[in-house]
Coordinates of C-alpha atoms in Angstrom, one line a residue:
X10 CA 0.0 0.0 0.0
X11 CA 1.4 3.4 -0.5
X12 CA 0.2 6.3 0.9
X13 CA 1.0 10.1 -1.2
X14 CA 0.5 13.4 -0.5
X15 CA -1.9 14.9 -3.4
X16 CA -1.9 18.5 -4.4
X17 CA -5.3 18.9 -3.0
X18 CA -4.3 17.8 0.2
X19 CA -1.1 20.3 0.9
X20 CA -3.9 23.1 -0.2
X21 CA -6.8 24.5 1.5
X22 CA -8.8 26.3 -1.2
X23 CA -8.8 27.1 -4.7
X24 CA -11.6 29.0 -7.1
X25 CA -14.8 26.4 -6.8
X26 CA -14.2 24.9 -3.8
X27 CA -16.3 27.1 -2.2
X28 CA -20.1 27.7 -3.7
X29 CA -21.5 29.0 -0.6
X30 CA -19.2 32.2 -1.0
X31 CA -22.0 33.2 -3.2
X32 CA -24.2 34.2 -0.3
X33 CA -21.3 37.5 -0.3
X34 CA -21.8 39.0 -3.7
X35 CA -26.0 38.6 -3.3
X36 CA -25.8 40.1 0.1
X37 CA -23.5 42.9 -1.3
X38 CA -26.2 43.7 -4.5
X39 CA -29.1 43.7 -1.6
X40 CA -28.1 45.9 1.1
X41 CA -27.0 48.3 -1.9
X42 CA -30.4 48.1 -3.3
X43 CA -32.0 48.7 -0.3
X44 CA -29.8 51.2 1.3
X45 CA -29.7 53.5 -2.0
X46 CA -33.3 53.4 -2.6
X47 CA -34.2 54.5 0.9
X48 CA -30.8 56.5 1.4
X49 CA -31.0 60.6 0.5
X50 CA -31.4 61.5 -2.8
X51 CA -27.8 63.5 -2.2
X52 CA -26.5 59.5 -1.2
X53 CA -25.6 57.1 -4.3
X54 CA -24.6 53.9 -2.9
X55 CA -24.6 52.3 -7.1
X56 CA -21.2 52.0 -8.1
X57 CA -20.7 49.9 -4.9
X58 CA -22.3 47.1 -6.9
X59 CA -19.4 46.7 -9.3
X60 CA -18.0 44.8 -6.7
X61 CA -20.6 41.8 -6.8
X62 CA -19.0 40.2 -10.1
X63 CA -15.5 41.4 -9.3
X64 CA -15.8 39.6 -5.6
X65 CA -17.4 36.1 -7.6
X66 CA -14.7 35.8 -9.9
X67 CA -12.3 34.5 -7.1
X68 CA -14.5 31.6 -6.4
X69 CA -17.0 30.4 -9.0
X70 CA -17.0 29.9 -12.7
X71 CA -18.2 31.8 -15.7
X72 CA -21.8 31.6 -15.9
X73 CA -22.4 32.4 -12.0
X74 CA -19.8 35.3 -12.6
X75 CA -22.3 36.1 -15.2
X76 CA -25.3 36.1 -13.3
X77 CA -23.9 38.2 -10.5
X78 CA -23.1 40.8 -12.8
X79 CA -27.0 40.8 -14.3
X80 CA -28.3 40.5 -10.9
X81 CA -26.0 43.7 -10.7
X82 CA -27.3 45.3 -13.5
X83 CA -30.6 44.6 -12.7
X84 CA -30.0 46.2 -9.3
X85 CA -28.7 49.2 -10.8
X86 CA -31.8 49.6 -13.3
X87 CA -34.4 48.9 -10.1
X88 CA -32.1 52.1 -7.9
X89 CA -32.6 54.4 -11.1
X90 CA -36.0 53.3 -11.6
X91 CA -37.2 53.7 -8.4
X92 CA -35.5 56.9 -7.6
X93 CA -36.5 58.5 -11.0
X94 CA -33.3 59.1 -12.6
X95 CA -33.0 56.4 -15.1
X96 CA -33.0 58.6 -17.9
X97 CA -30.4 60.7 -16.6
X98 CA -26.6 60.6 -18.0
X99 CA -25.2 59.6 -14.8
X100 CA -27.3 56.7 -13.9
X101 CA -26.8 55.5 -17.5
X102 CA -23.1 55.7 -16.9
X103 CA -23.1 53.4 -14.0
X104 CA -25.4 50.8 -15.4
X105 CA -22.5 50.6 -18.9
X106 CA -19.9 50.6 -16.5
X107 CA -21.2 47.4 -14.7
X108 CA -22.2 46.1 -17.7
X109 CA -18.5 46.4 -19.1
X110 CA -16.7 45.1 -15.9
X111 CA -19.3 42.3 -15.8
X112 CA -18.0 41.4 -19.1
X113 CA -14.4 41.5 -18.4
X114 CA -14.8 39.5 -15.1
X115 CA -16.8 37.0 -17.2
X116 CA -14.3 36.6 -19.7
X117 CA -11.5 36.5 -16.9
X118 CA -13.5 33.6 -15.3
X119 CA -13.8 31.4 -19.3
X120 CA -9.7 32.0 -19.4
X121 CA -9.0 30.9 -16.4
X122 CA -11.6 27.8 -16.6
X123 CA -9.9 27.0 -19.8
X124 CA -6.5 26.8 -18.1
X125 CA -8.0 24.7 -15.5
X126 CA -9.2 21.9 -17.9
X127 CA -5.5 22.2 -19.5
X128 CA -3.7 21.8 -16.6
X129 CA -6.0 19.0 -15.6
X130 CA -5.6 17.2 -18.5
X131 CA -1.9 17.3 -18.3
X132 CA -1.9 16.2 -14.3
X133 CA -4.2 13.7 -15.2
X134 CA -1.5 12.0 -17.9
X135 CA 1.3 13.0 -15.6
X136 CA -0.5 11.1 -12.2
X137 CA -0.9 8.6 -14.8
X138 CA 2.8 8.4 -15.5
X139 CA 4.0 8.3 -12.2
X140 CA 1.9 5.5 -10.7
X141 CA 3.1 3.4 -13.1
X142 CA 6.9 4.7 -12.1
X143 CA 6.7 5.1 -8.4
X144 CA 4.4 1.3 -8.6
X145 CA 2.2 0.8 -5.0
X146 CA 4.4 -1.6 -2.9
X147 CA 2.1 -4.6 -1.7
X148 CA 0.2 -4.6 1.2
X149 CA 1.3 -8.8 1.8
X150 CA 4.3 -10.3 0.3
X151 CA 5.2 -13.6 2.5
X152 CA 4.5 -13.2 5.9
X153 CA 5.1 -9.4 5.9
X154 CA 2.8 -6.5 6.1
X155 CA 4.3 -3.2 4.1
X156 CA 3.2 0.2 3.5
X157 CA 4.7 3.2 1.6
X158 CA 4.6 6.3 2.3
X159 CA 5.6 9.3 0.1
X160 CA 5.8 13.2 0.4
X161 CA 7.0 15.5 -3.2
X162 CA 8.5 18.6 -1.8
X163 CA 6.6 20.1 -4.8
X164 CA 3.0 20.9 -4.0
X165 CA 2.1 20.1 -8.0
X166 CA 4.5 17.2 -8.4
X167 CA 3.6 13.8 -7.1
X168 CA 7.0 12.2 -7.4
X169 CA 10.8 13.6 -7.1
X170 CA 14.2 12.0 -6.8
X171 CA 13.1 9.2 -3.5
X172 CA 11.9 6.2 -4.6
X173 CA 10.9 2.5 -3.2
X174 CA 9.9 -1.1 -4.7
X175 CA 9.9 -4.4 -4.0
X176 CA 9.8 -7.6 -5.6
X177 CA 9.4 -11.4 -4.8
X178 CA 12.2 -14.0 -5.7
X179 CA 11.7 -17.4 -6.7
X180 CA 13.7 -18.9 -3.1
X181 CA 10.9 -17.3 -1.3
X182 CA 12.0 -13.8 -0.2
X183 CA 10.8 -10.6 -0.6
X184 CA 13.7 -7.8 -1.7
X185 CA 12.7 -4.0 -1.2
X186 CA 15.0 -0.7 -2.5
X187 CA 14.3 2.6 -0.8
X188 CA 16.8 5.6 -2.8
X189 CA 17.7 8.9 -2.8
X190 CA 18.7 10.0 -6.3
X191 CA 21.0 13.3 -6.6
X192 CA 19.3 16.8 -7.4
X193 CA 15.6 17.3 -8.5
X194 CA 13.3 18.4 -11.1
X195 CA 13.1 16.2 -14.4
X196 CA 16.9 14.8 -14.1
X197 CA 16.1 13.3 -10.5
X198 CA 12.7 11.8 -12.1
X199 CA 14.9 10.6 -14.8
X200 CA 17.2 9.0 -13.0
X201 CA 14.9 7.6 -9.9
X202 CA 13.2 6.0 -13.7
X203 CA 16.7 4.5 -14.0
X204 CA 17.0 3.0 -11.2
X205 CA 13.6 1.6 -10.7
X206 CA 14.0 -0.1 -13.9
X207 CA 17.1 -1.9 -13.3
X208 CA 15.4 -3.0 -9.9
X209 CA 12.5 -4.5 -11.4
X210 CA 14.1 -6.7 -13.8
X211 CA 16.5 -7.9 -12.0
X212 CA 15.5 -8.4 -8.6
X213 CA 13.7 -11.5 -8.8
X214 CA 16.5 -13.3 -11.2
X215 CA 19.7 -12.1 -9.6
X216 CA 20.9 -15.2 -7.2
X217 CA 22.3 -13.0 -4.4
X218 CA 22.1 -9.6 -3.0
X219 CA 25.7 -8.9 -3.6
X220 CA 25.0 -9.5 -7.4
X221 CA 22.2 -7.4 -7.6
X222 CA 23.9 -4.3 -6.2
X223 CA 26.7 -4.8 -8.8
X224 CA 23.7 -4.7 -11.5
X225 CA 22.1 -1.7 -10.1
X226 CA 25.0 0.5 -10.3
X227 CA 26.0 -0.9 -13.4
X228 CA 23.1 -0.2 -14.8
X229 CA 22.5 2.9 -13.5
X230 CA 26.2 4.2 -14.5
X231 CA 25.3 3.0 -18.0
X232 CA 22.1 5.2 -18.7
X233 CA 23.0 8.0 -16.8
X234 CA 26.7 8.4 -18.7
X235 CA 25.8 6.5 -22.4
X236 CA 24.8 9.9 -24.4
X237 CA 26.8 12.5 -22.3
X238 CA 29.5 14.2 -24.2
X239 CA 33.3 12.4 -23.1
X240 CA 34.3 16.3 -22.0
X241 CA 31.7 16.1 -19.4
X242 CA 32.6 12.6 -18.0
X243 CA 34.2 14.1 -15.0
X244 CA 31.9 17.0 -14.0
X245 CA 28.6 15.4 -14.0
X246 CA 27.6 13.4 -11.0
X247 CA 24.6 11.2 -11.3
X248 CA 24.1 8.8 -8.0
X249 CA 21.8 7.5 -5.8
X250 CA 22.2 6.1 -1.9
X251 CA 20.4 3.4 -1.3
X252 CA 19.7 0.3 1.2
X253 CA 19.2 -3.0 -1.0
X254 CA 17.2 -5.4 1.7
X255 CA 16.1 -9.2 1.5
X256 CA 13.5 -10.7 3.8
X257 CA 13.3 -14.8 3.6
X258 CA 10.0 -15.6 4.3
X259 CA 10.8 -18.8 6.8
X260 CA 14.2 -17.4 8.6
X261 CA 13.4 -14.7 11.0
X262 CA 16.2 -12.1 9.8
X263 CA 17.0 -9.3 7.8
X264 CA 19.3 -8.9 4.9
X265 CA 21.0 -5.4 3.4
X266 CA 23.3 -4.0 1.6
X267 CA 23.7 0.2 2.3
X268 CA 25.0 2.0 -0.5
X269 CA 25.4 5.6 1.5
X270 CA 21.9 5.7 2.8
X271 CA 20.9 6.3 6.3
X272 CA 20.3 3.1 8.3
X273 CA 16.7 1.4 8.5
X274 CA 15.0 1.6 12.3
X275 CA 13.7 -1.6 14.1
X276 CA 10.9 -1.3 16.1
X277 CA 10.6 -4.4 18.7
X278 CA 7.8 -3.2 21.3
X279 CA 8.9 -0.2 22.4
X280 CA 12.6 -0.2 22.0
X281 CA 14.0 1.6 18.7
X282 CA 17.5 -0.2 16.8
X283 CA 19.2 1.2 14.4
X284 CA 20.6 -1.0 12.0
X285 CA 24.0 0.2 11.3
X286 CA 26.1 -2.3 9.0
X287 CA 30.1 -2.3 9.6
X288 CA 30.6 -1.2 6.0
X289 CA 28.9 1.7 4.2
X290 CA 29.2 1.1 0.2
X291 CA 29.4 4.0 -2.1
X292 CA 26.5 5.1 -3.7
X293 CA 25.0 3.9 -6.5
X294 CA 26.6 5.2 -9.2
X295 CA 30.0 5.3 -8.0
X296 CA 30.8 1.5 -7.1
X297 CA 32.2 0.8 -10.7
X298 CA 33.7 3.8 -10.9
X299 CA 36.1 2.8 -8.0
X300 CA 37.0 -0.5 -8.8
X301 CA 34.6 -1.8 -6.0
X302 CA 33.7 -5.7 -7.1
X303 CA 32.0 -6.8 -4.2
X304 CA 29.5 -5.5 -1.8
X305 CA 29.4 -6.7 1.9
X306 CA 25.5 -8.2 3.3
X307 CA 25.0 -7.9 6.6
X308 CA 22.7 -9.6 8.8
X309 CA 20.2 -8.4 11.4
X310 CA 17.6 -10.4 13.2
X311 CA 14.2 -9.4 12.3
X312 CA 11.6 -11.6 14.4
X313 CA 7.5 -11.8 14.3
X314 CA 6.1 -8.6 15.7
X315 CA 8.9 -6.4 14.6
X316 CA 9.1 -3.5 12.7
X317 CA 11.1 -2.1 10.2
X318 CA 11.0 1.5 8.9
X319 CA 13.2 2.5 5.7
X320 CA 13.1 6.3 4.9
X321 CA 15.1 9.2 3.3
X322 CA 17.1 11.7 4.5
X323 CA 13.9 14.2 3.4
X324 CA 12.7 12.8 6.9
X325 CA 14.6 13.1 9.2
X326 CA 16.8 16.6 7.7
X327 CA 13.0 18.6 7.8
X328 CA 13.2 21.2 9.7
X329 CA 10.5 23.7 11.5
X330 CA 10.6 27.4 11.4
X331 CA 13.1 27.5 14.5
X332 CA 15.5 25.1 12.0
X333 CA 14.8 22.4 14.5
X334 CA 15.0 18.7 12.8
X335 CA 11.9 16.3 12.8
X336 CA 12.3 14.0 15.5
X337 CA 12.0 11.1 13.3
X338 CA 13.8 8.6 15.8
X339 CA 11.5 10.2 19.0
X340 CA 8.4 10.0 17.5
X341 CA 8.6 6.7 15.7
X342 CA 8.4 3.9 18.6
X343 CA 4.9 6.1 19.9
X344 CA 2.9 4.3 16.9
X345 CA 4.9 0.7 16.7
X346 CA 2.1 -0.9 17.7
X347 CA 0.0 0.3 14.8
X348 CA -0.4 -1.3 11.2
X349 CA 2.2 0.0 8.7
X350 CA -0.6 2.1 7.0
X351 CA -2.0 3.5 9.8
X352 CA 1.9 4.2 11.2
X353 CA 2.6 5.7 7.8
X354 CA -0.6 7.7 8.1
X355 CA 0.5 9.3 11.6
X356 CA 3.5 10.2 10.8
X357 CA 2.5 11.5 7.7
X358 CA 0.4 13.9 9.7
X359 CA 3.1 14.5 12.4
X360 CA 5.7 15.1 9.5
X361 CA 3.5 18.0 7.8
X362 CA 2.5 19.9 11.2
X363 CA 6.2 19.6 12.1
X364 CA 7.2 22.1 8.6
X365 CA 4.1 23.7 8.6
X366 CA 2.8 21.9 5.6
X367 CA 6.0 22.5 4.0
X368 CA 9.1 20.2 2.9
X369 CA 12.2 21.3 1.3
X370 CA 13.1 18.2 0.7
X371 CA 11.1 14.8 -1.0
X372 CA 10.4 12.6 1.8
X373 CA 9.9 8.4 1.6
X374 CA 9.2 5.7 3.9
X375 CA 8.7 2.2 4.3
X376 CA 6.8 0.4 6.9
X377 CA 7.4 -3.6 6.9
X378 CA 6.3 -6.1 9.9
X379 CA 6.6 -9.1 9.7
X380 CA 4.0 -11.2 10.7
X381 CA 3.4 -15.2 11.5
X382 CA 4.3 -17.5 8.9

């Protein structure tokens, strides 16, 4: 299961989310009816009523933009009418005048609409695109329980340089990746697309974890250096960190290989573990290019009940207004006992009040218990 933060989420209001607004502008056209007829005839209160359509275009469409600025007009008519200066100059002025800026807030409101259905189109084929890069992990695999959770730091993107996947192996296992590519934008898409890739085909085939780590950065040295120009060899730096993990289903440990990333958490009841391995690879991305041939596995119990939490650095380098880091490490044993959704869900929440609803970095994580066989 993954969990994502949407656009719609990370923002409280936008034009059309709010019809009742439209209770303003008819009160607004009202009271200035009503005032200006029984006001003095020395008091014009008209010209306020300009303000009806102007006010609607910041949260409805075109055709009740439209009818605010008839009502508008209508009101304006009634005031001269029942005053007895409709055929005057003046009153004929303000009734053009509304009928002008009713117009231009009309045709405001059928441009912007227009751009709406645009953008939407293209989120729609880009939300499209990225489920099918950044895959939902399984909710089962084995005897394991697994949730994902991620955060863009980009309130319109819905995936940046982190990335996780898992797989099933044919010697009953379950291997996951969580990453952290270099940079952002379309390059750190790019590149996370990379990586993924070269996970999914060969995680299920490649006999040993060791191997598949040599794959991955293969790979990923490959496509990221194949069509740059030989002058630029040495000045472009395209890598990933990354913890390479397999889980047998019937042998109550953990496997993983970390390639620069920061260590995964276990959770056993209320006590938090870090998993530090004794050797740290290079990150992906930089094994070949330092002659490293082999990468070292190493071994940590992981028993029924337990929990494992895999996350990027997006996490735990947040920071709140007073530069304070998330308590990542604090706050995670508080939900242990929780289902990896509902964890992921929590923290998710905790995460987002902690920046104030804003990231400056992507954020990923990975929930896994394992269960009963």
């Amino acid at each position: 299961m993954a969990l994502r933060s949407t656009p719609d989420s990370r923002r409280s209001w936008r034009p059309g989310h709010a019809p009742w607004l439209v209770v303003i502008p008819l009160g607004l056209i009202v009271t200035v009816c009503v005032v200006d007829v029984l006001a003095p005839p020395h008091i014009h209160l008209g010209p306020l009523l300009v303000a009806a359509p102007a006010i609607t275009v910041a949260f409805a469409g075109a055709r009740v933009t439209a009818l605010m600025g008839a009502l508008a007009v209508t009101a304006q008519v009634l005031i001269g009418a029942l005053r007895g200066v409709l055929p005057t100059a003046n009153i004929q002025a303000q009734i053009t005048a509304l009928i002008v800026v009713s117009f231009v807030c009309v045709t405001i409101c059928v441009v912007r609409d227009r751009r709406e259905r645009q953008l939407q189109r293209v989120r729609s084929v880009a939300e499209a695109a990225q489920s099918v890069l950044l895959q939902p992990l399984p909710t089962r695999a084995g005897p394991l329980r697994i949730a994902g959770l991620y955060i863009p730091a980009e309130e319109e993107a819905d995936l940046g340089g982190d990335l996780y996947a898992a797989a099933r192996t044919d010697h009953h296992s379950t291997r996951l990746l969580i990453g952290d590519v270099r940079g952002n934008g379309l390059a750190a898409i790019n590149n996370a697309a990379l990586l993924l890739g070269a996970f999914r085909a060969a995680a299920h085939r490649q006999a040993t974890l060791p191997r598949l780590a040599i794959h991955l950065d293969a790979a990923f040295r490959w496509d990221t250096a194949q069509w740059r120009p030989e002058a630029a060899q040495d000045t472009d730096e395209d890598f990933a960190t990354a913890i390479l993990l397999d889980i047998p289903d019937d042998d109550p440990v953990v496997h993983l290989i970390a390639c620069g990333h920061p260590p995964p958490l276990l959770l056993r009841g209320d006590r938090l573990t870090p998993l530090l391995p004794e050797a740290s690879h290079l990150p992906i991305g930089f094994g070949g290019i330092f002659g490293v041939a082999a990468y070292d596995v190493q071994t940590f119990p992981f028993e029924v009940g337990d929990l494992l939490l895999l996350y990027t650095d997006g996490v735990i380098e947040a920071r709140n207004g007073d530069g304070l880091f998330y308590p990542f490490t604090e706050r995670a044993p508080q939900w242990c006992k929780d289902a990896p959704d509902e964890l992921l869900r929590l923290l998710q929440d905790d995460l987002l009040a902690h920046v104030h609803g804003h990231l400056d970095d992507d954020a990923a994580v990975v929930a896994i218990r394992r269960l009963a066989v």
